[in-house]
Amino acid sequence: MNGADKLVTPSSTEDTPATPGWVEDSLDTILASLPLAAEKLAPFRASYLDCLASCGRAADLDSAHDACRQGFLRALKDSLGLNAEAARALEQQLEQLELSISSDV
């Protein structure tokens, strides 16, 4: 078997979409202020982080972040009953996080 006959498999060094390393800690700090248990937030947190990571270097990064934030907030309201006051405070904190991400790119 020569090198051309080998199957190509992804390695652990493959590039995958990711947010800057500090984003998860910052998001965890923001979410800790909510009146919701971390285990209930976990799947929504993961989806939001995946969405942010997929934004990458989008032509309109602000618009892409806005879509992620709005989806995250809607999911928390619909699934976990996040009230309007807490949602607005969370939205403002997420906007600041996203601005920091944009300036880090």
Coordinates of N, CA and C in Angstrom, one line a residue:
M1 N 0.9 -1.2 0.0 CA 0.0 0.0 0.0 C 0.9 1.2 0.0
N2 N 0.7 2.1 -1.0 CA 1.5 3.3 -1.0 C 0.6 4.5 -0.3
G3 N 1.2 5.6 -0.2 CA 0.5 6.7 0.5 C -0.8 7.1 -0.2
A4 N -0.9 6.9 -1.5 CA -2.1 7.3 -2.2 C -3.2 6.4 -1.9
D5 N -2.9 5.2 -1.4 CA -4.0 4.2 -1.1 C -4.6 4.4 0.2
K6 N -4.0 5.2 1.1 CA -4.5 5.3 2.5 C -5.8 6.2 2.5
L7 N -6.7 5.9 3.4 CA -7.9 6.7 3.6 C -7.5 8.0 4.3
V8 N -8.2 9.0 3.9 CA -7.9 10.3 4.5 C -8.9 10.5 5.7
T9 N -8.4 10.7 6.9 CA -9.3 10.9 8.0 C -8.9 12.2 8.7
P10 N -9.9 12.9 9.2 CA -9.6 14.1 9.9 C -8.7 13.9 11.1
S11 N -7.8 14.8 11.3 CA -6.9 14.7 12.5 C -7.4 15.7 13.6
S12 N -6.8 15.6 14.7 CA -7.2 16.5 15.8 C -6.7 18.0 15.5
T13 N -5.9 18.1 14.5 CA -5.4 19.5 14.2 C -6.3 20.1 13.1
E14 N -7.3 19.5 12.7 CA -8.2 20.1 11.6 C -8.8 21.4 12.2
D15 N -8.9 22.4 11.3 CA -9.5 23.6 11.7 C -11.0 23.4 11.8
T16 N -11.6 23.8 12.9 CA -13.0 23.8 13.1 C -13.4 25.2 13.6
P17 N -14.7 25.6 13.3 CA -15.1 26.9 13.9 C -15.0 26.9 15.4
A18 N -14.5 28.0 15.9 CA -14.4 28.2 17.4 C -14.4 29.7 17.7
T19 N -14.9 29.9 18.9 CA -14.8 31.3 19.4 C -13.5 31.5 20.1
P20 N -13.1 32.7 20.4 CA -11.9 32.9 21.1 C -12.0 32.2 22.5
G21 N -10.9 31.7 23.1 CA -10.9 30.9 24.3 C -11.6 31.6 25.5
W22 N -11.5 32.9 25.6 CA -12.1 33.6 26.7 C -13.6 33.7 26.7
V23 N -14.2 33.4 25.5 CA -15.6 33.7 25.4 C -16.5 32.7 26.3
E24 N -16.1 31.5 26.4 CA -16.8 30.6 27.3 C -16.9 31.0 28.7
D25 N -15.7 31.4 29.2 CA -15.7 31.9 30.6 C -16.5 33.1 30.8
S26 N -16.5 34.0 29.8 CA -17.3 35.3 29.9 C -18.7 35.0 29.9
L27 N -19.1 34.0 29.0 CA -20.5 33.6 28.9 C -21.0 33.0 30.2
D28 N -20.2 32.1 30.8 CA -20.5 31.5 32.0 C -20.8 32.5 33.1
T29 N -20.0 33.5 33.2 CA -20.1 34.6 34.2 C -21.5 35.3 34.0
I30 N -21.8 35.6 32.7 CA -23.1 36.2 32.4 C -24.2 35.3 32.8
L31 N -24.2 34.1 32.4 CA -25.3 33.1 32.7 C -25.4 32.8 34.2
A32 N -24.4 33.0 34.9 CA -24.5 32.7 36.4 C -25.4 33.7 37.1
S33 N -25.6 34.9 36.4 CA -26.5 35.9 37.0 C -28.0 35.5 36.8
L34 N -28.3 34.6 36.0 CA -29.7 34.2 35.7 C -30.3 33.3 36.8
P35 N -31.6 33.4 37.0 CA -32.3 32.6 38.0 C -32.6 31.2 37.4
L36 N -31.7 30.7 36.7 CA -31.9 29.3 36.1 C -30.7 28.4 36.4
A37 N -30.9 27.2 36.6 CA -29.9 26.2 36.9 C -29.0 26.0 35.7
A38 N -27.7 25.8 36.0 CA -26.7 25.7 34.9 C -27.0 24.4 34.0
E39 N -27.4 23.4 34.6 CA -27.7 22.2 33.8 C -28.9 22.4 32.9
K40 N -29.8 23.2 33.2 CA -30.9 23.5 32.3 C -30.4 24.4 31.2
L41 N -29.5 25.3 31.5 CA -28.9 26.2 30.5 C -27.9 25.6 29.5
A42 N -27.4 24.5 30.0 CA -26.2 23.9 29.2 C -26.5 23.6 27.7
P43 N -27.6 23.0 27.3 CA -27.8 22.8 25.9 C -28.0 24.1 25.1
F44 N -28.6 25.1 25.7 CA -28.8 26.4 25.1 C -27.5 27.2 25.0
R45 N -26.7 27.1 26.0 CA -25.4 27.7 26.0 C -24.5 27.1 24.9
A46 N -24.5 25.8 24.8 CA -23.8 25.1 23.7 C -24.2 25.5 22.4
S47 N -25.5 25.6 22.1 CA -26.0 26.0 20.8 C -25.6 27.5 20.5
Y48 N -25.7 28.3 21.5 CA -25.3 29.7 21.3 C -23.8 29.8 21.0
L49 N -23.0 29.1 21.7 CA -21.5 29.1 21.4 C -21.3 28.6 20.0
D50 N -22.0 27.5 19.6 CA -21.8 26.9 18.3 C -22.2 28.0 17.2
C51 N -23.3 28.7 17.5 CA -23.7 29.7 16.5 C -22.7 30.8 16.4
L52 N -22.2 31.3 17.5 CA -21.1 32.3 17.5 C -19.9 31.8 16.7
A53 N -19.5 30.6 17.0 CA -18.3 30.0 16.3 C -18.6 30.0 14.8
S54 N -19.8 29.6 14.4 CA -20.0 29.5 12.9 C -20.1 30.8 12.2
C55 N -20.2 31.9 13.0 CA -20.2 33.3 12.4 C -18.8 33.5 11.7
G56 N -17.8 33.0 12.4 CA -16.4 33.2 11.8 C -16.2 34.6 11.4
R57 N -15.8 34.8 10.2 CA -15.5 36.1 9.6 C -16.6 36.5 8.6
A58 N -17.8 36.4 9.0 CA -19.0 36.7 8.2 C -18.8 38.1 7.7
A59 N -19.4 38.4 6.5 CA -19.3 39.7 5.9 C -20.0 40.7 6.8
D60 N -21.0 40.3 7.5 CA -21.7 41.2 8.4 C -21.7 40.5 9.8
L61 N -20.6 40.6 10.5 CA -20.5 39.9 11.8 C -21.5 40.3 12.8
D62 N -21.8 41.6 12.8 CA -22.8 42.1 13.8 C -24.2 41.5 13.5
S63 N -24.6 41.4 12.3 CA -25.9 40.8 11.9 C -25.9 39.3 12.3
A64 N -24.8 38.6 12.0 CA -24.7 37.2 12.4 C -24.8 37.0 13.9
H65 N -24.1 37.8 14.6 CA -24.1 37.7 16.1 C -25.6 38.0 16.6
D66 N -26.2 39.0 16.0 CA -27.6 39.3 16.4 C -28.5 38.1 16.2
A67 N -28.3 37.4 15.1 CA -29.2 36.3 14.9 C -29.0 35.2 15.9
C68 N -27.7 35.0 16.3 CA -27.4 34.0 17.4 C -28.0 34.4 18.7
R69 N -27.9 35.7 19.0 CA -28.4 36.2 20.3 C -29.9 36.1 20.3
Q70 N -30.6 36.5 19.3 CA -32.0 36.5 19.3 C -32.5 35.0 19.4
G71 N -31.9 34.1 18.7 CA -32.3 32.7 18.8 C -32.1 32.2 20.2
F72 N -31.0 32.5 20.8 CA -30.7 32.1 22.2 C -31.7 32.6 23.2
L73 N -32.0 33.9 23.1 CA -33.0 34.5 23.9 C -34.4 33.9 23.7
R74 N -34.8 33.7 22.5 CA -36.1 33.1 22.2 C -36.2 31.7 22.8
A75 N -35.1 31.0 22.7 CA -35.1 29.6 23.2 C -35.2 29.6 24.8
L76 N -34.5 30.6 25.4 CA -34.6 30.7 26.9 C -36.0 31.1 27.3
K77 N -36.6 32.0 26.6 CA -38.0 32.4 26.9 C -39.0 31.3 26.7
D78 N -38.9 30.7 25.5 CA -39.9 29.6 25.2 C -39.7 28.3 26.0
S79 N -38.5 27.9 26.2 CA -38.2 26.6 26.8 C -38.1 26.7 28.4
L80 N -37.5 27.8 28.9 CA -37.2 27.9 30.3 C -38.0 29.0 31.0
G81 N -38.8 29.7 30.2 CA -39.7 30.7 30.9 C -38.9 31.9 31.4
L82 N -37.8 32.3 30.7 CA -37.1 33.5 31.1 C -38.0 34.7 31.0
N83 N -38.1 35.5 32.1 CA -39.0 36.6 32.1 C -38.4 37.8 31.3
A84 N -39.2 38.8 30.9 CA -38.8 39.9 30.0 C -37.7 40.7 30.6
E85 N -37.8 41.0 31.9 CA -36.8 41.8 32.6 C -35.4 41.1 32.6
A86 N -35.4 39.8 32.9 CA -34.1 39.1 32.9 C -33.6 39.0 31.4
A87 N -34.5 38.8 30.5 CA -34.1 38.6 29.1 C -33.5 39.9 28.6
R88 N -34.0 41.1 29.0 CA -33.5 42.3 28.5 C -32.1 42.6 29.1
A89 N -31.9 42.3 30.4 CA -30.6 42.4 31.0 C -29.6 41.5 30.4
L90 N -30.0 40.2 30.1 CA -29.1 39.3 29.4 C -28.8 39.7 28.0
E91 N -29.7 40.2 27.3 CA -29.5 40.7 25.9 C -28.4 41.8 25.9
Q92 N -28.5 42.7 26.9 CA -27.4 43.8 26.9 C -26.1 43.2 27.2
Q93 N -26.0 42.2 28.1 CA -24.7 41.6 28.4 C -24.2 40.8 27.2
L94 N -25.0 40.1 26.5 CA -24.6 39.4 25.3 C -24.1 40.3 24.2
E95 N -24.8 41.4 24.1 CA -24.4 42.4 23.1 C -22.9 42.9 23.4
Q96 N -22.6 43.1 24.6 CA -21.3 43.5 25.0 C -20.3 42.4 24.7
L97 N -20.7 41.2 25.0 CA -19.8 40.1 24.7 C -19.5 40.0 23.3
E98 N -20.5 40.1 22.5 CA -20.4 40.0 21.0 C -19.5 41.2 20.5
L99 N -19.7 42.4 21.0 CA -18.8 43.5 20.6 C -17.4 43.2 20.9
S100 N -17.1 42.5 22.1 CA -15.8 42.1 22.4 C -15.2 41.1 21.4
I101 N -16.1 40.2 21.0 CA -15.6 39.2 20.1 C -15.3 39.8 18.7
S102 N -16.1 40.8 18.3 CA -15.9 41.5 17.0 C -14.6 42.2 17.0
S103 N -14.3 42.9 18.2 CA -13.1 43.6 18.2 C -11.9 42.7 18.4
D104 N -12.0 41.5 18.7 CA -10.9 40.5 18.9 C -10.6 39.9 17.6
V105 N -11.5 39.9 16.6 CA -11.3 39.3 15.3 C -10.3 40.0 14.5

